[in-house]
mmCIF file of C-alpha atoms in Angstrom:
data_model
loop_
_atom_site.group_PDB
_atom_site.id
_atom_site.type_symbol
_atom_site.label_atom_id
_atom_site.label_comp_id
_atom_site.label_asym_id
_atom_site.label_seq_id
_atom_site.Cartn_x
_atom_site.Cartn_y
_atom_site.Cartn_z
ATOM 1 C CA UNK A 1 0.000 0.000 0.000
ATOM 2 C CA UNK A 2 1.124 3.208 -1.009
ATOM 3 C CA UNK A 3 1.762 6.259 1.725
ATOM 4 C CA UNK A 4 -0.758 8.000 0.170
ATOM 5 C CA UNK A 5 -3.021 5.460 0.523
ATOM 6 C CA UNK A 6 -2.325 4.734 4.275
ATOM 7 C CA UNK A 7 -2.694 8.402 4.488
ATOM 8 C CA UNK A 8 -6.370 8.557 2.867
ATOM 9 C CA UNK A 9 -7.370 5.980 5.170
ATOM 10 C CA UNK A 10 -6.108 6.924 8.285
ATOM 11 C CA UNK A 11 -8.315 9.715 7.541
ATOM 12 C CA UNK A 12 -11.204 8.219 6.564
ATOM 13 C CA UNK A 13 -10.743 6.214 9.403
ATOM 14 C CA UNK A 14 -10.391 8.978 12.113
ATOM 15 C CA UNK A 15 -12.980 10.736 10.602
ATOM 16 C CA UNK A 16 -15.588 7.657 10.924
ATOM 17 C CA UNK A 17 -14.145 7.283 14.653
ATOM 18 C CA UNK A 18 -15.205 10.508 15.720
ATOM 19 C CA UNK A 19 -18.220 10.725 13.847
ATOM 20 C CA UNK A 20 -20.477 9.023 16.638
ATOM 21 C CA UNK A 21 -19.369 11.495 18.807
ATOM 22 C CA UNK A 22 -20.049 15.014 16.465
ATOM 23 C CA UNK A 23 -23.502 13.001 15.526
ATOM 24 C CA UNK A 24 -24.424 12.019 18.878
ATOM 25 C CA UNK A 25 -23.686 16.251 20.402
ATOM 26 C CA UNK A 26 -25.441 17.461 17.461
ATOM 27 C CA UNK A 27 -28.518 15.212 17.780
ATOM 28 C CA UNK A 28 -29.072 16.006 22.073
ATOM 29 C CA UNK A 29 -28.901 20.031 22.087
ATOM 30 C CA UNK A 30 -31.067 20.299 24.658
ATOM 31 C CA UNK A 31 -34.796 21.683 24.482
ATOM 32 C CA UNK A 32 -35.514 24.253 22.184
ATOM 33 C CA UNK A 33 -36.924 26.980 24.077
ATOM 34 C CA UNK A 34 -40.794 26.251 23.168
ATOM 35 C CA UNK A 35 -40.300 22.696 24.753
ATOM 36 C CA UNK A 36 -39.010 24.781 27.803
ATOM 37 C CA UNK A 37 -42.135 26.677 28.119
ATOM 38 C CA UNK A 38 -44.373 23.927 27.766
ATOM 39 C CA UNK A 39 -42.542 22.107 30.327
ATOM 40 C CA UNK A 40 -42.265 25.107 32.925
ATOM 41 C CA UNK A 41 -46.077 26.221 32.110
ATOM 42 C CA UNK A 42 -47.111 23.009 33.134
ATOM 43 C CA UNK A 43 -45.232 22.762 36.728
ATOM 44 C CA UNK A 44 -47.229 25.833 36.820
ATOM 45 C CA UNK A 45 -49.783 25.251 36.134
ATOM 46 C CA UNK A 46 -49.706 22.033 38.442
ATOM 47 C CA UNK A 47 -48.137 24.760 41.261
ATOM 48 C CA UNK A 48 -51.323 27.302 41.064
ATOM 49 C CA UNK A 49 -53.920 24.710 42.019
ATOM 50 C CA UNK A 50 -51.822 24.643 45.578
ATOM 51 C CA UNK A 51 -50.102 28.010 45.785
ATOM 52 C CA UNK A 52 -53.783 30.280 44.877
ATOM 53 C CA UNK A 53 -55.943 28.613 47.499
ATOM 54 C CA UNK A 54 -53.154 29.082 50.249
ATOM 55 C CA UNK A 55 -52.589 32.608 49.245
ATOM 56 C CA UNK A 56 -55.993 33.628 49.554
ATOM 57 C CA UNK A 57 -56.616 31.371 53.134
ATOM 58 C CA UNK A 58 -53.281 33.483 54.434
ATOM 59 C CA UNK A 59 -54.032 36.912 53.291
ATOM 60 C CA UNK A 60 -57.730 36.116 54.317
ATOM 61 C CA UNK A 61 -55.811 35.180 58.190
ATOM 62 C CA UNK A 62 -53.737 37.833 58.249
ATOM 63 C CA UNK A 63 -56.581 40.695 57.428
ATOM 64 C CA UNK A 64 -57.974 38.695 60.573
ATOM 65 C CA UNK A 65 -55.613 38.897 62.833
ATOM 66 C CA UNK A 66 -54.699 42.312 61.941
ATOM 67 C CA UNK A 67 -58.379 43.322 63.192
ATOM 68 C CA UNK A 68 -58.307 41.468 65.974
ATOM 69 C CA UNK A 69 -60.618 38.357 64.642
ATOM 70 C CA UNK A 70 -60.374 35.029 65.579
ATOM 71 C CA UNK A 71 -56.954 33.851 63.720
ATOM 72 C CA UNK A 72 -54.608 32.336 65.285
ATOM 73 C CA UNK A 73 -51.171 33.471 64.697
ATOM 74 C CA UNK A 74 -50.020 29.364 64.617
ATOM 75 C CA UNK A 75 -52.108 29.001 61.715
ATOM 76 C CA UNK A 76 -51.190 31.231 59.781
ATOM 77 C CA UNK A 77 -47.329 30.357 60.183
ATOM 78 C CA UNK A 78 -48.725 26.790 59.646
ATOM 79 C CA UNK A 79 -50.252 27.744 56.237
ATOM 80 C CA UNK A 80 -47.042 29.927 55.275
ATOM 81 C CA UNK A 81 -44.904 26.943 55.827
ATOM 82 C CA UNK A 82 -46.941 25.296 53.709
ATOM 83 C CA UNK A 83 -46.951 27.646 51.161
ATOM 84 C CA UNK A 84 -42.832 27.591 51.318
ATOM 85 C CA UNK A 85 -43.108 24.229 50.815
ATOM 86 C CA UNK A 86 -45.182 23.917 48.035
ATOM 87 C CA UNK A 87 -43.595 27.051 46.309
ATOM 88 C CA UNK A 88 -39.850 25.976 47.041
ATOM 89 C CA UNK A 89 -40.844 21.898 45.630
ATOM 90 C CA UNK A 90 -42.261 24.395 42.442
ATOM 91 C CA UNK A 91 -38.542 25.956 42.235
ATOM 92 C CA UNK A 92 -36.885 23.330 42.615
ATOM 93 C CA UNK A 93 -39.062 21.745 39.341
ATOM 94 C CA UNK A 94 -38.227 24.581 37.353
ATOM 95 C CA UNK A 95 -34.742 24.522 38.329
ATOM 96 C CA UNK A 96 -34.584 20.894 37.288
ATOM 97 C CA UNK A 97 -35.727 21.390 34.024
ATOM 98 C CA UNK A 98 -33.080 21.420 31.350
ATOM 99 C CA UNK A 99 -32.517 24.934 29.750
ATOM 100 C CA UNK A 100 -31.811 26.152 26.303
ATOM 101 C CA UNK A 101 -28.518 27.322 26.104
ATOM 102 C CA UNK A 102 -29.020 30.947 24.745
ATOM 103 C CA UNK A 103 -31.890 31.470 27.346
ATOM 104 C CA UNK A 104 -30.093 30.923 30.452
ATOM 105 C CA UNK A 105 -30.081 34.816 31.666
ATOM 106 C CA UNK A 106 -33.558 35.443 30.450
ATOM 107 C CA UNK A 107 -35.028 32.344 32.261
ATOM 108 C CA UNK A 108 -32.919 33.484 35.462
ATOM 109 C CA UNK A 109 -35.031 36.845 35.353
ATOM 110 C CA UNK A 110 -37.898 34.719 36.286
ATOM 111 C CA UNK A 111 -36.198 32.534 38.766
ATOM 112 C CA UNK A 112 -34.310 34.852 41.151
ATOM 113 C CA UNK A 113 -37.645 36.560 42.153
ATOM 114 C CA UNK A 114 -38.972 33.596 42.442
ATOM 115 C CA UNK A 115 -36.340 32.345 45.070
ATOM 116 C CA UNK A 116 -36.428 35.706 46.556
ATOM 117 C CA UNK A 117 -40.389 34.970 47.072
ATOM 118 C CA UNK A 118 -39.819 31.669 48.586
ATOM 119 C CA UNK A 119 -36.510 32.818 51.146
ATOM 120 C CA UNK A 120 -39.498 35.586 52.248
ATOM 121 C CA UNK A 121 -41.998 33.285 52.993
ATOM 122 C CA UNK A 122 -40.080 30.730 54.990
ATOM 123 C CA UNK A 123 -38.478 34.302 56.981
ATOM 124 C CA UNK A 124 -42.449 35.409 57.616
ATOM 125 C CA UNK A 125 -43.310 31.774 59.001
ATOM 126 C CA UNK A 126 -40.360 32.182 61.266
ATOM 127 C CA UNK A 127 -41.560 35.557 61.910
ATOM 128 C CA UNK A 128 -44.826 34.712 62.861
ATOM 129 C CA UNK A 129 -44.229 31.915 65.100
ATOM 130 C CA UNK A 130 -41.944 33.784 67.284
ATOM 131 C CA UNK A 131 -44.835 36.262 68.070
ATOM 132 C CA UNK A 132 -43.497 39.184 65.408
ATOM 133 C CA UNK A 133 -46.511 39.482 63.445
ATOM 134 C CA UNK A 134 -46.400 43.042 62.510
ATOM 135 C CA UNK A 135 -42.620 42.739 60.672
ATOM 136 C CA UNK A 136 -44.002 39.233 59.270
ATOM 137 C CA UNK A 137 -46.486 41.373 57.674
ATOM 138 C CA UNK A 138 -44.287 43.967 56.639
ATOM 139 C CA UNK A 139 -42.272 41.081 54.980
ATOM 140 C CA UNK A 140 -45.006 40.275 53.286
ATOM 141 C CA UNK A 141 -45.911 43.348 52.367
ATOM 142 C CA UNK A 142 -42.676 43.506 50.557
ATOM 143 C CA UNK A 143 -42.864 40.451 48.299
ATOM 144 C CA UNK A 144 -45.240 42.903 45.864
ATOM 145 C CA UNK A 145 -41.841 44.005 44.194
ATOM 146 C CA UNK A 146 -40.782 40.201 43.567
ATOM 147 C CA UNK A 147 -44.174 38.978 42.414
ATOM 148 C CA UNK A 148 -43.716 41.666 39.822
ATOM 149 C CA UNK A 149 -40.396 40.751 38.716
ATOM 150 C CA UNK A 150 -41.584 37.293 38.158
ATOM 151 C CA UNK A 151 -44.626 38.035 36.817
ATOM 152 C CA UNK A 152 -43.198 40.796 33.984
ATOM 153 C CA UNK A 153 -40.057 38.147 33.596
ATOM 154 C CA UNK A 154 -42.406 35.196 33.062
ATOM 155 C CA UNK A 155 -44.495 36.948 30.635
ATOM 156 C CA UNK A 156 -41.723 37.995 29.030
ATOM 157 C CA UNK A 157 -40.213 34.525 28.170
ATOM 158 C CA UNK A 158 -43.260 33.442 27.360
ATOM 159 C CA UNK A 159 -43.894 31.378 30.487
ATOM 160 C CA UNK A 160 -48.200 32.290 30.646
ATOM 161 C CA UNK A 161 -49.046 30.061 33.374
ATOM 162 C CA UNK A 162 -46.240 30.742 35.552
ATOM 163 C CA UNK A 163 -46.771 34.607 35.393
ATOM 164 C CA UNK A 164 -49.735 34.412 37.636
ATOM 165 C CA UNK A 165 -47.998 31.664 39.748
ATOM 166 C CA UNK A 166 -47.585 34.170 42.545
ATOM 167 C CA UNK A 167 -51.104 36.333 43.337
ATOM 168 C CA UNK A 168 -50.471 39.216 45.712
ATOM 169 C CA UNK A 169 -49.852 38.370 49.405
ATOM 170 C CA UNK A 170 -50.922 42.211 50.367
#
């Protein structure tokens, strides 16, 4: 066999060596970012069936004890760690999920207010079971700016359902 030849396929066989490897990182590029959204939408989605009816039930027990009514501070810390649970098991879903590439800032837009959210809850359930219901409140009070972020982020991306993930605590 000529040098030439041994040269030609040498090549041809590196080439067909590293193919599988070029084929098999150009076939898994991770999700496009419309598979991302309908993945995140529906944690979401699945999130808001717990998340909404606890919101309401603590802002309803808060208003309460505020005026004096028959609300027990324990509950409400009760259904705030409950609400940090089910809101930080949410996060840690859409963390999970596998990210396009290119999107990674613009999904993060959504996801630090989100964490921020879900630090302030579990610091208001603290709050409230060591008697401080007035700076619990005020905590809560200041989650508005985060559920904002996340909201306008969310929409944004195109992430529908999990722009109205967080209603209002005030």
């Amino acid at each position: 066999m000529s040098i030439a030849t041994r040269m030609i396929t040498m090549s041809v066989a590196g080439a067909i060596a590293l193919a599988p490897a070029g084929c098999g990182a150009a076939a898994n590029p991770g999700p496009t970012r419309a598979q991302y959204v309908t993945k995140a939408n529906a944690i979401c989605a699945a999130a808001a069936t717990q998340i909404v009816p606890l919101v309401k039930r603590i802002k309803t027990e808060g208003a309460t004890l505020v005026a004096g009514g028959a609300a027990t501070p324990q509950r409400l810390a009760g259904d705030l760690r409950q609400l940090h649970t089910a809101a930080a098991g949410d996060l840690a879903q859409l963390r999970g999920l596998k990210q396009p590439k290119a999107d990674h800032a613009a999904i993060g837009r959504f996801l630090t207010p989100l964490s921020s959210f879900v630090d302030a809850i579990d610091k208001a359930a603290g709050l409230v079971a060591s008697g401080d219901l007035p700076q619990a409140l005020a905590l809560l009070g200041q989650t508005a700016t985060v559920e904002q972020q996340a909201a306008q982020n969310a929409h944004a991306y195109g992430l529908l359902r999990c722009e109205a993930l967080l209603p209002s605590l005030t």
